[in-house]
Amino acid sequence: MTEPATTTPHGGTSSGSRARTHQEPGPREDGGTSGATGAGPSVIPGAGPAPRPGERATLRLRGTDADEPPRYAPEWLRLREPADAAARSAGLLDPLRLRLAELPRRTEGLVVHDIGCGTGSMGRWLAPHLDGAQHWVLHDRDPYLLHFAAVASPRSAADGGHVTVETRRGDIARLTSDALAGASLVTASALLDVLTREEVGALVAACTGAGCPALLTLSVAGRVELSAPHPMDQEITEAFNAHQRRGGLLGPDAVTVAAEAFAEQGATVRLNPSPWRLGPGQAALTEQWLRGWVGAAVEERPDLAERAGRYLAERLEACAAGELRVVVHHSDLLALCRPVDGDA
């Protein structure tokens, strides 16, 4: 599944890349498009639909194949990280800690595999919530993002224990239970909704085969609430959700499919809501999210373009005035898989 990796203590640089180049919902694909209708500032790659061929070429790796998807811009991942951290469900941490406490003690402490790690926001959020030494294995197919993740990795656990990292470049489609051998925990953030049913099945099989719990956060739920309801809200939402399902991807159905697959393998599954709650203090994120959300809807349904342009302008005006509040619903999933022979 992976190329050789370099272990780097305390977040020094490592080489590697990614499981699938998602990271963390807004619309699922990268973008360099301008708003929903071609007016206004560009959408940060990752917050909106994919650009036309040749656009934002600097966001591609030199020497990669022409069909290699453009990466998610670190700027987008940094912009959304505080909202992600505030949204993730703290209510899943206690049952996770109880399971981790049952594991046999190892010299290196917990071994956590972060799948599709992006710039490493999941580790920065979770590592300080867990006690004891931790070794994080960061999986991504984008070496550029893996570099950011390694450099900015967490340095200590909740009780001051050491946290070390290594990076592995690879694709989630090749993830197996062998690749997760010895794992204490598998994590991912905003990954499930950009996977197909087959890829979710492979991820579930790898986790259950390794007998380790999985904490999979921030999967889009397909529901959005905006202050001052507008007649187009539902139409934009439905078009966006259809865009999320392009190419056989699960989009807002992903968390249900994953929960059912884990349960079928005997895992105990818990689902908690993890909504973004955006207000005047998150205006920059709200603006980018709006442009990407409406842009994806228009890409799915071009007939919406004229009305969507007016809708977007109204919403952006309210955002700039500090009058707009948005709830973007997500779900967090904790799967407590049955331990394999030899584990606790």
Coordinates of C-alpha atoms in Angstrom, one line a residue:
M1 CA 0.0 0.0 0.0
T2 CA 2.8 2.4 0.8
E3 CA 6.2 3.5 -0.1
P4 CA 9.0 3.3 2.5
A5 CA 8.5 5.9 5.3
T6 CA 10.8 7.8 7.5
T7 CA 9.9 8.1 11.2
T8 CA 10.3 11.6 12.5
P9 CA 10.0 12.5 16.2
H10 CA 8.0 15.5 17.3
G11 CA 6.8 16.5 13.9
G12 CA 10.0 17.1 12.0
T13 CA 9.9 16.7 8.3
S14 CA 9.2 13.3 6.7
S15 CA 8.5 12.1 3.1
G16 CA 5.2 10.5 2.1
S17 CA 1.7 11.2 0.8
R18 CA -1.9 10.3 0.9
A19 CA -4.8 7.8 1.0
R20 CA -7.1 9.8 -1.2
T21 CA -6.7 13.5 -1.8
H22 CA -9.8 14.6 0.0
Q23 CA -9.6 16.5 3.2
E24 CA -12.4 17.7 5.0
P25 CA -15.7 18.7 3.5
G26 CA -16.7 21.9 1.8
P27 CA -17.5 20.6 -1.6
R28 CA -15.4 17.5 -2.0
E29 CA -13.2 18.5 -5.0
D30 CA -10.6 21.2 -5.5
G31 CA -11.4 24.3 -7.3
G32 CA -10.0 27.5 -8.8
T33 CA -13.3 28.7 -10.1
S34 CA -14.7 32.1 -9.4
G35 CA -17.8 32.1 -7.3
A36 CA -20.8 30.3 -8.7
T37 CA -21.2 32.3 -11.9
G38 CA -17.7 33.6 -12.7
A39 CA -17.9 36.8 -10.6
G40 CA -16.0 37.6 -7.5
P41 CA -12.9 36.2 -5.8
S42 CA -11.7 32.7 -6.6
V43 CA -12.6 29.8 -4.5
I44 CA -9.6 28.3 -2.6
P45 CA -8.8 24.9 -4.0
G46 CA -10.7 22.4 -1.9
A47 CA -13.7 24.6 -1.2
G48 CA -15.3 24.3 -4.6
P49 CA -15.6 22.3 -7.8
A50 CA -12.6 21.3 -9.9
P51 CA -11.1 23.9 -12.2
R52 CA -11.1 23.6 -16.0
P53 CA -8.1 21.8 -17.4
G54 CA -4.9 23.8 -17.1
E55 CA -6.1 26.1 -14.3
R56 CA -4.2 26.3 -11.0
A57 CA -1.5 24.2 -12.6
T58 CA 0.9 25.2 -9.7
L59 CA -1.2 23.1 -7.4
R60 CA -0.2 19.9 -9.3
L61 CA 3.0 18.1 -8.4
R62 CA 5.7 18.4 -10.9
G63 CA 6.2 15.2 -12.8
T64 CA 2.8 13.7 -11.9
D65 CA 0.5 12.2 -14.5
A66 CA -1.8 14.6 -16.3
D67 CA -4.8 12.8 -14.8
E68 CA -3.6 13.2 -11.2
P69 CA -6.2 15.2 -9.4
P70 CA -5.1 18.6 -8.1
R71 CA -4.3 18.7 -4.4
Y72 CA -6.3 20.4 -1.7
A73 CA -4.7 23.8 -0.9
P74 CA -3.2 24.0 2.5
E75 CA -4.9 27.4 2.8
W76 CA -8.3 25.8 2.7
L77 CA -7.3 23.2 5.3
R78 CA -5.9 25.9 7.6
L79 CA -9.0 28.0 7.2
R80 CA -11.4 25.2 8.2
E81 CA -9.3 23.6 10.9
P82 CA -10.7 25.7 13.8
A83 CA -14.3 24.9 12.7
D84 CA -13.4 21.2 12.4
A85 CA -11.9 21.1 15.8
A86 CA -14.9 22.8 17.4
A87 CA -17.3 20.4 15.5
R88 CA -15.8 17.0 16.2
S89 CA -17.8 15.1 18.8
A90 CA -16.1 15.1 22.2
G91 CA -18.8 12.6 23.3
L92 CA -17.0 9.8 21.4
L93 CA -13.7 10.3 23.3
D94 CA -14.7 8.5 26.5
P95 CA -15.7 5.2 24.9
L96 CA -12.6 5.5 22.7
R97 CA -10.4 6.0 25.7
L98 CA -12.0 3.0 27.5
R99 CA -11.2 0.8 24.6
L100 CA -7.6 2.1 24.2
A101 CA -7.1 1.5 28.0
E102 CA -7.8 -2.2 27.5
L103 CA -5.0 -2.6 25.0
P104 CA -1.7 -4.3 26.0
R105 CA 0.9 -1.7 26.9
R106 CA 3.7 -1.3 24.3
T107 CA 6.9 0.6 24.5
E108 CA 6.0 3.0 21.7
G109 CA 2.6 3.6 23.3
L110 CA -0.5 3.9 21.0
V111 CA 0.0 3.5 17.3
V112 CA -2.5 5.7 15.4
H113 CA -3.0 5.5 11.6
D114 CA -4.5 8.7 10.2
I115 CA -5.9 8.0 6.8
G116 CA -6.0 10.8 4.2
C117 CA -4.3 13.0 6.8
G118 CA -4.1 16.2 4.7
T119 CA -2.1 18.7 6.7
G120 CA -2.6 16.7 9.9
S121 CA -5.5 18.5 11.6
M122 CA -6.9 15.3 13.1
G123 CA -3.7 14.6 14.9
R124 CA -3.4 18.1 16.3
W125 CA -6.9 17.8 17.6
L126 CA -6.9 14.2 18.9
A127 CA -3.4 13.6 20.3
P128 CA -3.7 16.2 23.1
H129 CA -7.0 14.4 24.1
L130 CA -5.3 11.0 24.7
D131 CA -2.9 10.0 27.4
G132 CA 0.4 8.2 26.9
A133 CA 3.1 8.0 24.3
Q134 CA 1.7 8.0 20.8
H135 CA 3.2 7.1 17.4
W136 CA 1.1 8.5 14.5
V137 CA 1.4 7.0 11.0
L138 CA 0.2 9.7 8.5
H139 CA -1.2 8.3 5.3
D140 CA -1.8 10.5 2.2
R141 CA -1.1 10.3 -1.5
D142 CA 0.1 14.0 -1.6
P143 CA 3.7 14.5 -0.5
Y144 CA 3.2 18.2 -0.3
L145 CA 0.4 17.9 2.3
L146 CA 2.3 15.2 4.1
H147 CA 5.2 17.6 4.5
F148 CA 2.9 20.1 6.2
A149 CA 1.4 17.4 8.4
A150 CA 4.8 16.2 9.6
V151 CA 6.2 19.6 10.3
A152 CA 3.1 20.7 12.3
S153 CA 2.5 17.4 14.0
P154 CA 1.5 17.4 17.7
R155 CA 4.4 17.2 20.2
S156 CA 2.8 15.9 23.3
A157 CA -0.1 13.9 24.6
A158 CA -2.7 15.0 27.2
D159 CA -0.4 13.8 30.0
G160 CA 2.8 15.1 28.4
G161 CA 3.7 11.8 26.8
H162 CA 5.9 12.0 23.6
V163 CA 4.2 12.0 20.2
T164 CA 6.2 10.9 17.1
V165 CA 5.2 10.6 13.5
E166 CA 6.0 8.9 10.3
T167 CA 4.5 9.4 6.9
R168 CA 3.4 6.9 4.3
R169 CA 2.4 7.8 0.7
G170 CA -0.3 5.6 -0.7
D171 CA -3.9 5.2 -1.8
I172 CA -6.8 4.1 0.4
A173 CA -7.8 1.6 -2.2
R174 CA -4.8 -0.5 -1.3
L175 CA -5.2 -0.2 2.4
T176 CA -5.3 -3.7 4.0
S177 CA -5.3 -5.2 7.5
D178 CA -1.6 -6.0 7.0
A179 CA -0.8 -2.3 6.6
L180 CA -2.6 -1.7 9.9
A181 CA -0.9 -4.5 11.8
G182 CA -0.2 -3.4 15.3
A183 CA -2.5 -0.4 15.1
S184 CA -4.2 0.8 18.2
L185 CA -6.5 3.2 16.3
V186 CA -7.4 4.3 12.8
T187 CA -8.6 7.8 12.3
A188 CA -9.8 9.9 9.4
S189 CA -11.4 13.3 9.0
A190 CA -13.8 14.3 6.2
L191 CA -12.8 11.2 4.2
L192 CA -15.8 8.9 4.0
D193 CA -17.9 11.1 1.8
V194 CA -15.3 11.1 -1.0
L195 CA -15.1 7.3 -1.1
T196 CA -17.1 4.8 -3.2
R197 CA -19.0 1.9 -1.6
E198 CA -16.2 -0.4 -2.5
E199 CA -13.6 1.8 -0.9
V200 CA -15.6 2.2 2.3
G201 CA -15.8 -1.6 2.3
A202 CA -12.1 -1.9 1.9
L203 CA -11.5 0.5 4.8
V204 CA -13.9 -1.3 7.0
A205 CA -12.3 -4.7 6.1
A206 CA -8.9 -3.3 6.9
C207 CA -9.9 -2.0 10.3
T208 CA -11.9 -5.0 11.4
G209 CA -9.2 -7.3 10.1
A210 CA -6.7 -5.5 12.2
G211 CA -9.1 -5.5 15.2
C212 CA -8.6 -1.8 15.9
P213 CA -11.2 0.9 16.6
A214 CA -11.9 3.5 14.0
L215 CA -12.7 7.2 14.7
L216 CA -14.0 8.7 11.4
T217 CA -15.1 12.3 11.7
L218 CA -16.8 15.1 9.8
S219 CA -18.6 13.2 7.1
V220 CA -21.1 15.4 5.3
A221 CA -24.7 14.7 6.3
G222 CA -26.4 16.5 3.3
R223 CA -28.2 19.1 5.5
V224 CA -27.5 22.8 5.8
E225 CA -29.3 25.5 7.8
L226 CA -28.9 29.2 7.0
S227 CA -30.3 32.1 8.9
A228 CA -33.1 34.0 7.2
P229 CA -34.3 31.0 5.2
H230 CA -34.4 31.5 1.4
P231 CA -36.6 29.8 -1.2
M232 CA -33.5 28.5 -3.0
D233 CA -31.9 26.9 0.1
Q234 CA -33.4 23.5 -0.6
E235 CA -32.8 23.6 -4.3
I236 CA -29.1 24.4 -3.8
T237 CA -28.8 21.7 -1.2
E238 CA -30.2 19.0 -3.4
A239 CA -28.0 20.0 -6.3
F240 CA -24.9 20.1 -4.1
N241 CA -25.8 16.6 -2.7
A242 CA -26.1 15.2 -6.2
H243 CA -22.7 16.7 -7.0
Q244 CA -21.3 14.9 -4.0
R245 CA -22.5 11.6 -5.4
R246 CA -20.8 12.0 -8.8
G247 CA -18.7 9.2 -10.1
G248 CA -20.2 6.7 -7.6
L249 CA -18.9 8.5 -4.5
L250 CA -21.1 8.1 -1.5
G251 CA -21.3 11.8 -0.4
P252 CA -24.0 12.3 2.3
D253 CA -24.8 8.5 2.3
A254 CA -21.3 7.6 3.3
V255 CA -21.6 7.5 7.1
T256 CA -24.7 5.3 7.0
V257 CA -23.0 2.9 4.6
A258 CA -19.9 2.8 6.8
A259 CA -21.9 2.3 10.0
E260 CA -23.8 -0.6 8.4
A261 CA -20.6 -2.2 7.1
F262 CA -18.9 -2.0 10.5
A263 CA -21.9 -3.5 12.2
E264 CA -22.1 -6.4 9.8
Q265 CA -18.5 -7.2 10.8
G266 CA -19.5 -7.3 14.5
A267 CA -18.2 -3.8 15.5
T268 CA -20.1 -1.7 18.0
V269 CA -20.9 1.6 16.2
R270 CA -21.7 5.0 17.6
L271 CA -22.7 8.0 15.6
N272 CA -22.7 11.6 16.9
P273 CA -23.5 14.8 15.1
S274 CA -20.6 17.2 14.4
P275 CA -21.9 20.3 12.8
W276 CA -20.0 23.3 11.7
R277 CA -21.6 26.4 13.4
L278 CA -20.5 29.4 11.5
G279 CA -21.1 33.0 12.4
P280 CA -19.5 36.4 12.2
G281 CA -16.3 35.1 13.7
Q282 CA -15.9 32.6 10.9
A283 CA -16.8 35.0 8.0
A284 CA -13.8 34.1 5.8
L285 CA -14.6 30.3 6.1
T286 CA -18.3 31.0 5.5
E287 CA -17.5 33.0 2.4
Q288 CA -15.4 30.3 0.9
W289 CA -17.9 27.6 1.9
L290 CA -20.7 29.5 0.3
R291 CA -18.9 30.0 -3.0
G292 CA -17.9 26.4 -3.1
W293 CA -21.3 25.1 -2.1
V294 CA -23.2 27.2 -4.6
G295 CA -20.5 26.6 -7.3
A296 CA -20.9 22.8 -7.0
A297 CA -24.7 23.1 -7.2
V298 CA -24.4 25.1 -10.4
E299 CA -21.9 22.7 -11.8
E300 CA -24.4 19.9 -11.2
R301 CA -27.3 22.0 -12.5
P302 CA -26.3 24.7 -14.9
D303 CA -29.9 25.9 -15.3
L304 CA -29.5 27.3 -11.7
A305 CA -26.7 29.7 -12.7
E306 CA -28.6 33.0 -13.0
R307 CA -30.8 32.6 -10.0
A308 CA -27.9 31.1 -8.0
G309 CA -25.7 34.1 -8.8
R310 CA -28.3 36.4 -7.2
Y311 CA -28.7 34.0 -4.3
L312 CA -25.0 33.9 -3.7
A313 CA -24.7 37.7 -3.9
E314 CA -27.4 38.1 -1.2
R315 CA -25.8 35.5 1.1
L316 CA -22.3 37.0 0.7
E317 CA -23.7 40.5 1.5
A318 CA -25.3 39.1 4.7
C319 CA -22.0 37.3 5.5
A320 CA -20.0 40.5 5.1
A321 CA -22.4 42.4 7.3
G322 CA -22.1 39.9 10.1
E323 CA -25.7 38.9 9.7
L324 CA -25.4 35.3 8.3
R325 CA -25.2 32.2 10.4
V326 CA -24.8 28.7 9.0
V327 CA -25.0 25.2 10.4
V328 CA -23.4 22.6 8.1
H329 CA -24.3 19.2 9.4
H330 CA -21.7 16.4 9.6
S331 CA -21.5 13.1 11.4
D332 CA -18.7 11.4 13.4
L333 CA -18.5 7.6 13.6
L334 CA -16.7 5.5 16.2
A335 CA -16.5 1.8 15.4
L336 CA -15.2 -0.4 18.2
C337 CA -14.1 -3.5 16.2
R338 CA -13.7 -6.9 17.8
P339 CA -10.1 -7.4 18.8
V340 CA -8.2 -10.0 16.9
D341 CA -6.5 -13.0 18.6
G342 CA -3.7 -11.8 20.9
D343 CA -5.2 -8.4 21.6
A344 CA -7.1 -7.3 24.7

